PDB file of C-alpha atoms in Angstrom:
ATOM      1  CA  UNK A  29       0.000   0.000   0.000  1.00  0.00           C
ATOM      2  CA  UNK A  30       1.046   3.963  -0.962  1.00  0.00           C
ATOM      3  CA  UNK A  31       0.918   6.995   0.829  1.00  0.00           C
ATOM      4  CA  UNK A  32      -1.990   9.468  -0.060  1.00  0.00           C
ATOM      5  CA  UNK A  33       0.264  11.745  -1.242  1.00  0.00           C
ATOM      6  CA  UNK A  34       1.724   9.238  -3.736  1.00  0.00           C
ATOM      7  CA  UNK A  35      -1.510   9.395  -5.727  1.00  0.00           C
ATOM      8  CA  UNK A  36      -0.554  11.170  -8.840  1.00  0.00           C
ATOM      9  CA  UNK A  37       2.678   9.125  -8.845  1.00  0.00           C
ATOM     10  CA  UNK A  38       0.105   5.877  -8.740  1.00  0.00           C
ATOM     11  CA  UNK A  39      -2.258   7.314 -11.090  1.00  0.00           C
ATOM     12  CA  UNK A  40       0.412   8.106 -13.660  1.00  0.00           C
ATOM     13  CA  UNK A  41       1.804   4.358 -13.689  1.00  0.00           C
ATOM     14  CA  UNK A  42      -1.577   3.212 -14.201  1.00  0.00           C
ATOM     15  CA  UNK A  43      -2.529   5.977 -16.728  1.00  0.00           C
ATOM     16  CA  UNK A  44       1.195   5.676 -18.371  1.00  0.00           C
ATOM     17  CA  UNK A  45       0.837   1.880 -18.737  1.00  0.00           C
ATOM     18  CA  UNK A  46      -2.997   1.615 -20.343  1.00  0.00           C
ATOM     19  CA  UNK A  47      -2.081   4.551 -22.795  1.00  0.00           C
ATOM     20  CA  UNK A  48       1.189   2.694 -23.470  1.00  0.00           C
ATOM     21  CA  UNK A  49      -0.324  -0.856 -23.960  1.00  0.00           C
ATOM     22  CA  UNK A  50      -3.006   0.240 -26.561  1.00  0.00           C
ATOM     23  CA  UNK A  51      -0.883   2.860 -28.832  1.00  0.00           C
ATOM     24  CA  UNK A  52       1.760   0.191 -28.866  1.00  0.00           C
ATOM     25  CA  UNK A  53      -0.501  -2.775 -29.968  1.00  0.00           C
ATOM     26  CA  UNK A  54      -2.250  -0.646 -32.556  1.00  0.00           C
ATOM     27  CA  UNK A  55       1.319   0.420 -34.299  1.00  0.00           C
ATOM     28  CA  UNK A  56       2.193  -2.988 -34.319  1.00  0.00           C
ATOM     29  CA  UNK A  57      -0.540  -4.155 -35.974  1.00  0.00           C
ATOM     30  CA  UNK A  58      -0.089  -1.382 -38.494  1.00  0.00           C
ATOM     31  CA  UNK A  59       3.040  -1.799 -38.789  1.00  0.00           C
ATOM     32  CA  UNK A  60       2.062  -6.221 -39.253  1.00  0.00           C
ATOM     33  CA  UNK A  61       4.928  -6.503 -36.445  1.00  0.00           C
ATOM     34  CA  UNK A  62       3.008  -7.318 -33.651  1.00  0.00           C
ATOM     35  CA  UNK A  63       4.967 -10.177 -32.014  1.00  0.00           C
ATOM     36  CA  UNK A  64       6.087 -10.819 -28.410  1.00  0.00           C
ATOM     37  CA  UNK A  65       9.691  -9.364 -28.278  1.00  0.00           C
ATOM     38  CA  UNK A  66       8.392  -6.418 -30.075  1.00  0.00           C
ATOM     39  CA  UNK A  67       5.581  -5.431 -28.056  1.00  0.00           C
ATOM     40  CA  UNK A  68       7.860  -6.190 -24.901  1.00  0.00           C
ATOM     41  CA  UNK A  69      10.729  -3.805 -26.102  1.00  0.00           C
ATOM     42  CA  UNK A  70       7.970  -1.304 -27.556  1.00  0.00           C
ATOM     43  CA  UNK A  71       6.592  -0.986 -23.905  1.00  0.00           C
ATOM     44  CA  UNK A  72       9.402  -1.003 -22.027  1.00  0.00           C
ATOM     45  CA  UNK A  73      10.554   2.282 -24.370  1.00  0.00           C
ATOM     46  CA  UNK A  74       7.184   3.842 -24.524  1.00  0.00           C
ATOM     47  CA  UNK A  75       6.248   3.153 -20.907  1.00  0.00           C
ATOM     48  CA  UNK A  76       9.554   5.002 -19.729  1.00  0.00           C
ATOM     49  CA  UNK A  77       8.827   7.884 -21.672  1.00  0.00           C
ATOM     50  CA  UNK A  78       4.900   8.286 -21.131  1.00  0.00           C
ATOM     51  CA  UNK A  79       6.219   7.960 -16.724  1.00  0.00           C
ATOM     52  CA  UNK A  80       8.246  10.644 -17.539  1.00  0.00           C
ATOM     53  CA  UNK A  81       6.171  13.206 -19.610  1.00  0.00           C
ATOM     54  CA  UNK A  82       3.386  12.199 -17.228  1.00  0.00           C
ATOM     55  CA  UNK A  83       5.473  12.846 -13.786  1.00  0.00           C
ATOM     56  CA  UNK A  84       7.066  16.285 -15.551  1.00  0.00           C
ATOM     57  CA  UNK A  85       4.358  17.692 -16.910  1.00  0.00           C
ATOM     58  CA  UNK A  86       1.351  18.968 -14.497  1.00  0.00           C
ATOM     59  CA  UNK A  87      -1.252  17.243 -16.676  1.00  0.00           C
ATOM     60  CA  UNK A  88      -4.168  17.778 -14.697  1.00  0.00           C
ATOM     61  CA  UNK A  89      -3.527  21.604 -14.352  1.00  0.00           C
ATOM     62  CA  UNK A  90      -2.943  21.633 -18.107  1.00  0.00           C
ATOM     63  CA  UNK A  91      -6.245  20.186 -18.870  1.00  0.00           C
ATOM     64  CA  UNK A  92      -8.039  21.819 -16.554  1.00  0.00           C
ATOM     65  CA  UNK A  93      -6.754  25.465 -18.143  1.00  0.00           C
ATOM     66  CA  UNK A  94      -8.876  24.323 -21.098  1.00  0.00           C
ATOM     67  CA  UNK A  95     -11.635  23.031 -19.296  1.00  0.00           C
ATOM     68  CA  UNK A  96     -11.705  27.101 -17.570  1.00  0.00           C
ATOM     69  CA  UNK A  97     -11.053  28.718 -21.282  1.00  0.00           C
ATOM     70  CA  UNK A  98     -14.284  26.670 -22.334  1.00  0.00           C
ATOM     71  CA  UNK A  99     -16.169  27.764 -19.402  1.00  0.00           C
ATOM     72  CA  UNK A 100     -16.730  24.643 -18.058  1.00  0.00           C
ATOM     73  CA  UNK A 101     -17.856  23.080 -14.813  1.00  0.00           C
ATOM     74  CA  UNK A 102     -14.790  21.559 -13.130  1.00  0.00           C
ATOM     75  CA  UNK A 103     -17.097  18.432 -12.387  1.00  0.00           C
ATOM     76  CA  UNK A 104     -19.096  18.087 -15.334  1.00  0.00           C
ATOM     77  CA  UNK A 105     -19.050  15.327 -18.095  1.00  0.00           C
ATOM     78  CA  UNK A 106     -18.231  17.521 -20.929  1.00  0.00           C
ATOM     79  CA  UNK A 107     -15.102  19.114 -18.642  1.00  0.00           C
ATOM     80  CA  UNK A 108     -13.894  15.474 -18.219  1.00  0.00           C
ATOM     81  CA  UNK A 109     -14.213  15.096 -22.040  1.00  0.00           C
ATOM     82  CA  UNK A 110     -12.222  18.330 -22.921  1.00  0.00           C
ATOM     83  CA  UNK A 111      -9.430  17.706 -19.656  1.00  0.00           C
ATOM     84  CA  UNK A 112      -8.574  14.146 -21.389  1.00  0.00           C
ATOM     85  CA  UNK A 113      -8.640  15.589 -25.257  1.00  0.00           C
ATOM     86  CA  UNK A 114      -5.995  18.081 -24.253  1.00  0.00           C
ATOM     87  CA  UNK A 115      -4.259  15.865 -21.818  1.00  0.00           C
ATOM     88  CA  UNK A 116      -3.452  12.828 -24.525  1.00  0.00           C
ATOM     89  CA  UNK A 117      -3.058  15.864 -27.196  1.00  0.00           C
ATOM     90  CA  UNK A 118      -0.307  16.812 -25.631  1.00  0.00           C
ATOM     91  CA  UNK A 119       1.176  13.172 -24.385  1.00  0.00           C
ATOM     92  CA  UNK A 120       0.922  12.282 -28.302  1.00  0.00           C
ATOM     93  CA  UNK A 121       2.544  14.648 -29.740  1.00  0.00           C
ATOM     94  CA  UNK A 122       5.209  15.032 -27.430  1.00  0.00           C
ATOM     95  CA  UNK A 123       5.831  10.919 -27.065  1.00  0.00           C
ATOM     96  CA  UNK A 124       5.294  10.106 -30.373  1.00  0.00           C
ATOM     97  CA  UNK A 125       7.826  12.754 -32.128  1.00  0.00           C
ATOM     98  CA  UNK A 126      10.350  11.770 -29.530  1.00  0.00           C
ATOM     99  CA  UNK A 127       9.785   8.198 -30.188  1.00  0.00           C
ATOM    100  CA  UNK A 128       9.948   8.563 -34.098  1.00  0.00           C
ATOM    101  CA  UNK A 129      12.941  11.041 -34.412  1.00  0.00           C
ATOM    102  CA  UNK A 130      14.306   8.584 -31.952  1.00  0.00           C
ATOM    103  CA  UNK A 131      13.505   5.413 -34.280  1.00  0.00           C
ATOM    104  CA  UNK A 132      14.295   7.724 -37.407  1.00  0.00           C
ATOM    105  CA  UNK A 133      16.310  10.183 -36.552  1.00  0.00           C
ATOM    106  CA  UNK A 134      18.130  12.667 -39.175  1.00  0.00           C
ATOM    107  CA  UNK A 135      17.693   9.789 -41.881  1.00  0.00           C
ATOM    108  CA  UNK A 136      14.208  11.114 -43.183  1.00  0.00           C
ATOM    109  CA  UNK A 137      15.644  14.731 -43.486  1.00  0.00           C
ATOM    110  CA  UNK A 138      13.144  17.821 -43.847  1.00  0.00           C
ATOM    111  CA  UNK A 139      10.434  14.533 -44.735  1.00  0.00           C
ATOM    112  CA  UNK A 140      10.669  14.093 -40.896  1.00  0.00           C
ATOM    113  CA  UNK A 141       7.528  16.007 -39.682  1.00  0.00           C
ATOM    114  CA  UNK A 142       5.317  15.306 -43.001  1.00  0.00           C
ATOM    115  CA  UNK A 143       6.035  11.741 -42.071  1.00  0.00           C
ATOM    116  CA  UNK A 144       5.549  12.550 -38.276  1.00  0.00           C
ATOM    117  CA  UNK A 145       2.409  14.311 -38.726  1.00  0.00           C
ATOM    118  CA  UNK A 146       0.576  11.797 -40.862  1.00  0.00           C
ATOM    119  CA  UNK A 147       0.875   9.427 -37.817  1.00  0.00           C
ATOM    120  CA  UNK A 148      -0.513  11.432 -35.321  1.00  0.00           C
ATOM    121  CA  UNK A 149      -4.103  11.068 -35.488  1.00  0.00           C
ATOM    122  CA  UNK A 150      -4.733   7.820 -35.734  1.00  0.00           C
ATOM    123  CA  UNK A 151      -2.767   7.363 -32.758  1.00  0.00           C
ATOM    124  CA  UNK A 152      -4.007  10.153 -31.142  1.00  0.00           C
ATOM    125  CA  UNK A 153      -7.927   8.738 -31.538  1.00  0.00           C
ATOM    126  CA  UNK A 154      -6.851   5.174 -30.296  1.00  0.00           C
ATOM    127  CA  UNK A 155      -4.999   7.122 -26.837  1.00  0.00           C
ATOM    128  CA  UNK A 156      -7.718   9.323 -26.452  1.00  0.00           C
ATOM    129  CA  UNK A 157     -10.453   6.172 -26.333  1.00  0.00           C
ATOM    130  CA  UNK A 158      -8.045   4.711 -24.354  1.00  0.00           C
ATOM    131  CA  UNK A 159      -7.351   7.229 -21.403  1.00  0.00           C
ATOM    132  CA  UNK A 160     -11.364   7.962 -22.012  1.00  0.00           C
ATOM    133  CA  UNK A 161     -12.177   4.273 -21.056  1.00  0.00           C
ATOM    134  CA  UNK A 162      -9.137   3.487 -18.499  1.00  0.00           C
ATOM    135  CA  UNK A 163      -9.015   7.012 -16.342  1.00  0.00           C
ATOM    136  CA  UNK A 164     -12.254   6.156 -14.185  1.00  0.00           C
ATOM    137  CA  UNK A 165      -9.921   2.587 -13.746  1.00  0.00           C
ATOM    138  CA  UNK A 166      -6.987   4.285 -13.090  1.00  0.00           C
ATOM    139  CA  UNK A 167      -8.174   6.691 -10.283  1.00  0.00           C
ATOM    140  CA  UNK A 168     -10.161   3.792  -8.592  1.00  0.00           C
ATOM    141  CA  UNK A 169      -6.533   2.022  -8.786  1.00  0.00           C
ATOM    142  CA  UNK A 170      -4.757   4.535  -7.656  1.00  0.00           C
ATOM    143  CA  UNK A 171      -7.062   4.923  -4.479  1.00  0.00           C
ATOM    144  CA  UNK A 172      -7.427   1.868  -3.571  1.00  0.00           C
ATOM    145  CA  UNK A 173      -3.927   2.087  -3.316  1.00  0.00           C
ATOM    146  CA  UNK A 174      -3.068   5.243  -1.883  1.00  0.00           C
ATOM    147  CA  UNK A 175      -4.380   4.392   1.603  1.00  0.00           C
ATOM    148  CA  UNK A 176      -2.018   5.232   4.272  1.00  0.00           C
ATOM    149  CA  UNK A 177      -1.478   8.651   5.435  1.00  0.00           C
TER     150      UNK A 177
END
């Protein structure tokens, strides 16, 4: 059992590992690479880098600046639709250039970003269902197994 105040750290495994799992399977099947080793090493990359974004970044205050530009009820189901849209917006495009330059590198040239771009939004619709479906999952997680003060 965690510490209360090791809930976001919690939540972000949980959040960092669902995201993770699904963008990962889907590019492998796109890709017609999905096989154990692959997935395994594809994870273990991905994973690392969606903990890290996820404990840098202050996601929740970044999607709830959104949620206030709308004018939206902090608690309300369209706010929890808008947080998560700008939350994985921002996870996706940061994680996915970072993983393709680092796949890639300087060997597509100034093709880089046409090539990174095109990618984006498919993978960006299969993260967003994901953290849509798994976020209720993760925060019951997460408090189940923050307990101890």
């Amino acid at each position: 059992m965690c510490k209360k105040k090791d809930f976001p750290v919690v939540m972000n495994v949980f959040l960092a590992f669902f995201i993770t799992l699904a963008v990962t399977i889907f590019n492998l099947l796109v890709n017609n690479n999905l096989n154990v080793p692959a997935l395994v090493v594809s994870m273990i990359y991905g994973f690392c880098l969606n903990m890290t974004l996820e404990t840098i970044i202050d996601l929740p205050a970044f999607g709830n600046f959104f949620v206030k530009k709308f004018g939206l009820k902090m608690e309300s189901l369209p706010a929890y639709f808008v947080r998560i849209f700008f939350i994985v917006l921002l996870l996706v495009l940061l994680m996915s250039f970072i993983l393709m330059f680092c796949e890639v590198g300087f060997l597509l040239g100034a093709g880089f970003f046409g090539f990174w771009i095109t990618k984006v939004p498919a993978i960006f619709v299969v993260a967003y269902v994901t953290a849509l479906i798994f976020f209720p999952v993760c925060i019951n997680g997460a408090k189940a197994l923050c307990v101890r003060d």
